[in-house]
Coordinates of C-alpha atoms and ligand atoms in Angstrom, one line a residue:
M23 CA -13.5 -43.0 -110.8
Q24 CA -9.8 -42.6 -110.3
G25 CA -7.3 -45.3 -110.3
T26 CA -3.5 -45.9 -110.3
V27 CA -1.8 -46.2 -113.7
L28 CA 1.8 -47.0 -114.5
Y29 CA 3.0 -45.4 -117.7
G30 CA 6.7 -46.3 -117.5
P31 CA 9.6 -46.5 -115.1
G32 CA 9.0 -44.1 -112.2
D33 CA 5.9 -42.7 -113.9
I34 CA 2.9 -43.6 -111.7
R35 CA -0.3 -41.5 -111.8
F36 CA -3.6 -41.4 -110.0
E37 CA -6.0 -40.3 -112.7
D38 CA -9.5 -40.9 -114.2
V39 CA -10.0 -44.4 -115.4
A40 CA -13.1 -46.3 -116.5
E41 CA -15.3 -47.6 -113.7
P42 CA -15.1 -51.5 -113.6
R43 CA -18.2 -53.3 -114.7
I44 CA -19.3 -56.9 -115.0
L45 CA -17.7 -58.4 -118.1
K46 CA -18.4 -62.1 -117.6
P47 CA -21.4 -63.6 -115.7
T48 CA -19.0 -65.0 -113.1
D49 CA -17.6 -61.6 -112.1
A50 CA -18.1 -59.5 -109.0
I51 CA -17.5 -55.8 -108.5
I52 CA -16.1 -54.8 -105.1
K53 CA -15.7 -51.5 -103.3
L54 CA -12.2 -51.6 -101.8
A55 CA -12.0 -51.1 -98.0
A56 CA -8.2 -50.5 -98.5
T57 CA -5.5 -51.4 -100.9
C58 CA -1.8 -51.4 -101.0
I59 CA 1.4 -51.5 -103.1
C60 CA 3.2 -54.8 -103.6
G61 CA 6.9 -55.4 -103.8
S62 CA 6.3 -57.0 -107.2
D63 CA 4.8 -53.6 -108.4
L64 CA 8.3 -52.3 -108.1
W65 CA 9.7 -54.4 -110.8
P66 CA 7.9 -52.6 -113.7
Y67 CA 8.2 -49.3 -111.7
R68 CA 12.0 -49.7 -111.6
G69 CA 12.1 -50.6 -115.3
L70 CA 13.2 -54.1 -114.6
Q71 CA 10.1 -55.5 -116.3
P72 CA 8.7 -54.1 -119.5
V73 CA 5.6 -51.9 -119.5
D74 CA 3.7 -52.2 -122.8
G75 CA 1.4 -49.2 -122.5
P76 CA -0.4 -47.8 -119.5
Q77 CA -1.0 -50.5 -116.8
H78 CA -3.8 -50.3 -114.3
M79 CA -2.1 -51.3 -111.1
G80 CA -3.1 -53.2 -107.9
H81 CA -3.8 -56.8 -107.1
E82 CA -4.2 -56.9 -103.3
Y83 CA -7.7 -56.2 -102.0
C84 CA -10.5 -56.7 -99.5
G85 CA -13.8 -54.9 -99.4
T86 CA -17.6 -55.1 -99.9
V87 CA -19.3 -56.7 -102.9
V88 CA -21.5 -54.2 -104.7
E89 CA -22.6 -56.2 -107.7
V90 CA -22.4 -59.8 -109.0
G91 CA -22.8 -61.4 -112.4
R92 CA -25.8 -63.6 -113.1
D93 CA -23.9 -66.9 -112.7
V94 CA -22.4 -66.0 -109.3
K95 CA -24.1 -68.3 -106.8
T96 CA -22.5 -68.0 -103.3
I97 CA -21.1 -64.5 -103.2
K98 CA -23.7 -61.8 -102.6
A99 CA -23.8 -58.0 -102.7
G100 CA -23.1 -56.5 -99.2
Q101 CA -20.7 -59.2 -98.1
F102 CA -17.2 -58.4 -96.9
V103 CA -14.8 -60.4 -99.0
I104 CA -11.1 -61.1 -99.4
G105 CA -9.5 -62.7 -102.4
S106 CA -6.2 -63.6 -104.0
F107 CA -4.2 -61.9 -106.6
A108 CA -4.7 -65.0 -108.8
T109 CA -8.3 -65.7 -109.5
S110 CA -9.5 -69.3 -109.5
D111 CA -12.7 -71.4 -110.0
N112 CA -11.8 -73.5 -107.0
T113 CA -13.2 -76.6 -108.8
C114 CA -10.7 -77.7 -111.5
P115 CA -8.2 -80.4 -110.8
H116 CA -5.3 -78.0 -109.9
C117 CA -7.6 -76.1 -107.5
K118 CA -8.6 -79.4 -105.9
H119 CA -5.0 -80.2 -105.4
G120 CA -4.6 -76.8 -103.6
F121 CA -2.8 -75.0 -106.4
Q122 CA -5.4 -72.4 -107.2
S123 CA -2.8 -70.1 -108.6
S124 CA -2.4 -72.5 -111.5
C125 CA -6.2 -72.8 -112.0
E126 CA -7.2 -73.8 -115.5
Q127 CA -9.2 -70.5 -115.6
R128 CA -6.7 -68.3 -113.7
E129 CA -6.5 -64.6 -114.4
F130 CA -4.2 -62.3 -112.5
M131 CA -5.9 -59.4 -110.7
S132 CA -5.2 -55.9 -111.7
G133 CA -6.8 -52.5 -111.2
A134 CA -7.2 -52.9 -107.4
Q135 CA -5.3 -49.6 -106.5
A136 CA -8.6 -47.8 -107.0
S137 CA -12.0 -47.4 -105.2
Y138 CA -13.7 -50.2 -107.1
A139 CA -12.4 -53.4 -108.8
R140 CA -13.7 -56.3 -110.9
V141 CA -13.0 -59.8 -109.5
P142 CA -13.3 -62.6 -112.1
L143 CA -14.5 -66.0 -110.9
A144 CA -16.1 -64.5 -107.8
D145 CA -17.4 -67.7 -106.3
G146 CA -14.1 -69.5 -106.5
T147 CA -11.8 -66.6 -105.8
L148 CA -13.5 -64.7 -102.9
V149 CA -14.0 -65.7 -99.3
A150 CA -16.7 -63.8 -97.3
T151 CA -16.5 -63.1 -93.6
T152 CA -19.7 -63.8 -91.6
E153 CA -19.9 -60.1 -90.5
V154 CA -18.2 -56.9 -91.4
P155 CA -14.9 -56.9 -89.6
A156 CA -13.7 -54.2 -87.2
D157 CA -11.8 -51.4 -88.8
D158 CA -8.6 -52.0 -87.0
L159 CA -8.4 -55.5 -88.6
L160 CA -8.5 -54.1 -92.1
P161 CA -4.7 -53.9 -92.6
S162 CA -4.3 -57.5 -91.5
L163 CA -7.2 -58.7 -93.7
L164 CA -5.6 -56.9 -96.6
A165 CA -2.3 -58.5 -95.9
V166 CA -3.9 -61.9 -96.1
S167 CA -4.8 -61.2 -99.8
D168 CA -1.2 -61.5 -101.0
V169 CA 1.8 -60.7 -98.8
L170 CA 0.8 -63.0 -95.9
G171 CA -0.6 -65.6 -98.2
T172 CA 2.7 -65.6 -100.2
G173 CA 4.9 -65.7 -97.0
W174 CA 2.7 -68.6 -95.8
Y175 CA 3.1 -70.5 -99.0
A176 CA 6.9 -70.0 -98.9
A177 CA 6.9 -71.7 -95.5
N178 CA 4.5 -74.4 -96.6
A179 CA 6.5 -75.1 -99.8
A180 CA 9.7 -75.2 -97.7
R181 CA 8.0 -77.9 -95.5
V182 CA 8.4 -76.0 -92.2
Q183 CA 7.4 -78.3 -89.3
P184 CA 7.4 -78.1 -85.6
G185 CA 11.1 -78.0 -84.5
S186 CA 12.5 -76.9 -87.9
T187 CA 15.4 -74.7 -88.4
V188 CA 14.3 -72.1 -90.9
A189 CA 16.3 -69.4 -92.9
V190 CA 14.4 -66.5 -94.5
V191 CA 16.2 -64.8 -97.5
G192 CA 14.7 -61.3 -98.0
D193 CA 13.6 -58.8 -95.4
G194 CA 10.8 -57.3 -97.5
A195 CA 7.2 -57.6 -96.5
V196 CA 6.9 -61.1 -97.8
G197 CA 10.1 -62.3 -96.0
L198 CA 8.7 -60.8 -92.8
M199 CA 5.4 -62.7 -93.3
G200 CA 7.5 -65.8 -93.9
V201 CA 8.9 -65.3 -90.5
L202 CA 5.4 -65.0 -89.0
A203 CA 4.3 -68.1 -90.9
A204 CA 7.3 -70.2 -89.8
K205 CA 6.6 -69.2 -86.2
Q206 CA 3.0 -70.3 -86.5
M207 CA 4.0 -73.6 -88.0
G208 CA 6.2 -74.3 -85.0
A209 CA 9.7 -73.6 -86.2
E210 CA 12.2 -73.8 -83.4
R211 CA 14.8 -71.5 -85.0
I212 CA 14.1 -68.8 -87.5
I213 CA 17.1 -67.0 -89.0
A214 CA 16.1 -63.8 -90.7
M215 CA 18.6 -62.4 -93.2
S216 CA 18.5 -58.6 -93.0
R217 CA 20.7 -55.7 -92.7
H218 CA 18.1 -53.1 -91.9
K219 CA 17.4 -52.2 -88.3
A220 CA 13.6 -51.6 -88.6
R221 CA 13.1 -54.8 -90.5
Q222 CA 15.3 -56.8 -88.1
E223 CA 13.1 -55.5 -85.2
L224 CA 9.9 -56.5 -87.0
A225 CA 11.4 -59.9 -87.8
L226 CA 12.2 -60.4 -84.2
E227 CA 8.7 -59.4 -83.2
Y228 CA 7.2 -61.9 -85.7
G229 CA 9.3 -64.7 -84.2
A230 CA 12.9 -64.6 -85.7
T231 CA 15.4 -66.1 -83.2
D232 CA 18.6 -65.0 -85.1
I233 CA 19.6 -62.2 -87.5
V234 CA 22.2 -62.7 -90.2
T235 CA 23.4 -59.5 -91.9
E236 CA 25.7 -61.1 -94.4
R237 CA 24.6 -61.9 -98.0
G238 CA 25.6 -64.3 -100.8
D239 CA 28.4 -66.7 -99.9
A240 CA 29.1 -64.9 -96.7
G241 CA 25.5 -65.2 -95.7
V242 CA 25.5 -69.0 -96.5
A243 CA 28.7 -69.4 -94.4
R244 CA 27.0 -67.7 -91.4
I245 CA 24.0 -70.0 -91.7
K246 CA 26.3 -73.0 -91.9
E247 CA 28.2 -71.7 -88.9
T248 CA 25.1 -71.2 -86.8
T249 CA 23.7 -74.7 -87.7
K250 CA 26.8 -76.7 -86.8
T251 CA 27.8 -76.8 -90.6
V252 CA 24.6 -78.7 -91.5
G253 CA 22.4 -75.9 -93.1
A254 CA 18.8 -75.1 -92.6
D255 CA 15.9 -77.6 -92.8
A256 CA 13.8 -75.1 -94.7
V257 CA 14.7 -71.9 -96.6
L258 CA 12.2 -69.3 -97.7
E259 CA 13.4 -67.4 -100.8
C260 CA 11.5 -64.1 -100.9
V261 CA 13.6 -61.9 -103.3
G262 CA 13.9 -63.4 -106.8
T263 CA 17.4 -62.4 -107.8
N264 CA 20.1 -64.9 -109.0
E265 CA 22.1 -64.2 -105.9
S266 CA 19.2 -64.7 -103.5
M267 CA 18.1 -67.9 -105.1
H268 CA 21.6 -69.4 -105.0
Q269 CA 21.9 -68.2 -101.4
A270 CA 18.7 -69.9 -100.5
I271 CA 19.6 -73.2 -102.1
N272 CA 23.1 -73.2 -100.6
A273 CA 21.7 -72.4 -97.1
A274 CA 19.6 -75.5 -97.0
R275 CA 20.9 -78.8 -95.8
P276 CA 20.9 -81.8 -98.2
G277 CA 17.4 -83.2 -98.2
G278 CA 16.1 -79.8 -97.0
S279 CA 13.5 -77.7 -98.8
I280 CA 13.4 -74.3 -100.5
G281 CA 10.1 -72.4 -100.9
F282 CA 10.8 -69.7 -103.5
V283 CA 8.2 -67.0 -103.9
G284 CA 10.3 -64.0 -105.1
V285 CA 9.3 -63.4 -108.8
P286 CA 12.6 -64.5 -110.6
H287 CA 14.5 -61.8 -112.5
G288 CA 17.6 -63.2 -114.1
V289 CA 17.8 -66.4 -112.1
E290 CA 19.8 -69.1 -113.8
L291 CA 20.2 -72.6 -112.3
N292 CA 22.8 -75.0 -113.5
G293 CA 21.7 -78.6 -113.8
E294 CA 24.7 -80.1 -112.2
F295 CA 24.4 -77.6 -109.3
L296 CA 20.8 -78.7 -108.8
F297 CA 21.7 -82.4 -109.1
F298 CA 24.4 -82.3 -106.4
S299 CA 22.5 -79.9 -104.2
Q300 CA 20.0 -82.7 -103.5
K301 CA 17.3 -80.4 -102.2
N302 CA 13.5 -80.0 -102.6
L303 CA 12.4 -76.9 -104.6
L304 CA 8.8 -75.7 -104.8
G305 CA 7.7 -72.2 -105.5
G306 CA 5.8 -70.0 -107.9
P307 CA 2.8 -67.7 -107.5
A308 CA 1.3 -68.5 -104.1
P309 CA -2.0 -70.4 -104.1
V310 CA -3.3 -68.0 -101.5
R311 CA -6.9 -69.2 -102.0
R312 CA -5.9 -72.5 -100.3
F313 CA -4.8 -70.6 -97.1
L314 CA -7.5 -67.9 -97.1
P315 CA -10.0 -69.5 -94.7
H316 CA -7.3 -70.4 -92.1
L317 CA -5.5 -67.0 -92.3
I318 CA -8.7 -65.0 -92.1
D319 CA -9.6 -67.0 -89.0
L320 CA -6.2 -66.3 -87.4
V321 CA -6.7 -62.6 -88.1
L322 CA -10.3 -62.4 -86.9
T323 CA -9.5 -64.2 -83.7
R324 CA -6.5 -61.8 -83.3
K325 CA -3.9 -64.6 -83.1
I326 CA -1.7 -62.9 -85.7
N327 CA -1.1 -59.2 -86.6
P328 CA 0.3 -59.2 -90.2
G329 CA -1.1 -55.7 -90.7
K330 CA 1.9 -54.4 -88.8
V331 CA 4.0 -54.8 -91.9
F332 CA 2.3 -51.7 -93.3
D333 CA 4.6 -49.0 -91.9
Q334 CA 3.3 -46.3 -94.2
V335 CA -0.3 -45.3 -94.7
L336 CA -1.3 -42.8 -97.4
P337 CA -4.5 -41.6 -99.0
I338 CA -4.7 -43.3 -102.4
A339 CA -4.3 -39.9 -104.2
D340 CA -0.7 -39.9 -102.9
V341 CA 0.1 -43.4 -104.4
A342 CA 3.1 -42.0 -106.3
E343 CA 4.8 -41.1 -103.0
G344 CA 4.0 -44.7 -101.8
Y345 CA 5.8 -46.2 -104.8
K346 CA 8.8 -43.8 -104.3
A347 CA 9.0 -44.6 -100.5
M348 CA 9.0 -48.4 -101.2
D349 CA 11.4 -48.1 -104.1
E350 CA 13.9 -46.1 -101.8
R351 CA 13.2 -48.6 -99.0
R352 CA 11.9 -45.9 -96.7
A353 CA 8.8 -47.9 -96.3
I354 CA 8.4 -51.7 -96.0
K355 CA 4.9 -51.7 -97.4
T356 CA 2.4 -48.9 -98.1
L357 CA -1.3 -49.1 -97.3
L358 CA -3.5 -46.9 -99.4
R359 CA -6.7 -45.5 -98.0
V360 CA -9.5 -45.3 -100.5
Ligands
ZN425 ZN1 -9.3 -74.1 -110.9

């Protein structure tokens, strides 16, 4: 089998790798229907996160189960399944509270930019559809696995409610999914912060009502101006830099909430700043498993079309070009055909 391996900054290869096999009795092996490149894959690709030795990439997936371990009870070979990038037993106290991404048995998926992948804790991690979905729904089902689940969590953590005024920091795929989520949750105003034409258009299509092109303090000033100096009820932080995190906190009104899902790189928050900000903060790796049944249903009934966020489709053998295109912001998100 061939798979995607990152050797170091800018060095991504599609090459022979060991075929995945059942390592624990709770594992499943799936044949990928499609896979994709995540914004978070760009951190090590850009050299902003250390790479200790060759790394088998890919954590977003949907496909057909081909084999299960002997302790797997509910998931069966032949089923079409979608899972999260964080595996979970779905039975421990954290899972029961809806924070499956902090499951006591959590592992982070890898190796999914390939034809086959191993999924640990199959029963708790995977959700099966009742029938094999139509081909044209595959991009949207794949999006549910991480990018939509993460955007959804950002809106959920930011406590978006019907009538809310929402600001979304970051116009990457997750930010755009955050716009979609806020719209579904009934937000009245959704301010997308973006300076890229194509991304602004997709944000508007997904439900944004306003576009703010300024960043940092100027971006915050624009949000204040457009909310009668109050600030937003809910802010979705979908970048992870020090500037974007401060921008998100400052754009919320006192008592407002920030859902932060951008993996932090160099974010430093001052205690006094937090104290006087007087805002709710919840973030972290999205507990996508909590939202999977609902999001899969929204896709299968064609109420949402998150798959539109994939503006580049490549055969998986060209995965290196996909990383390059996303790195250079020529593509929002790349789907890889397997
Ligand atoms: Zn658990």
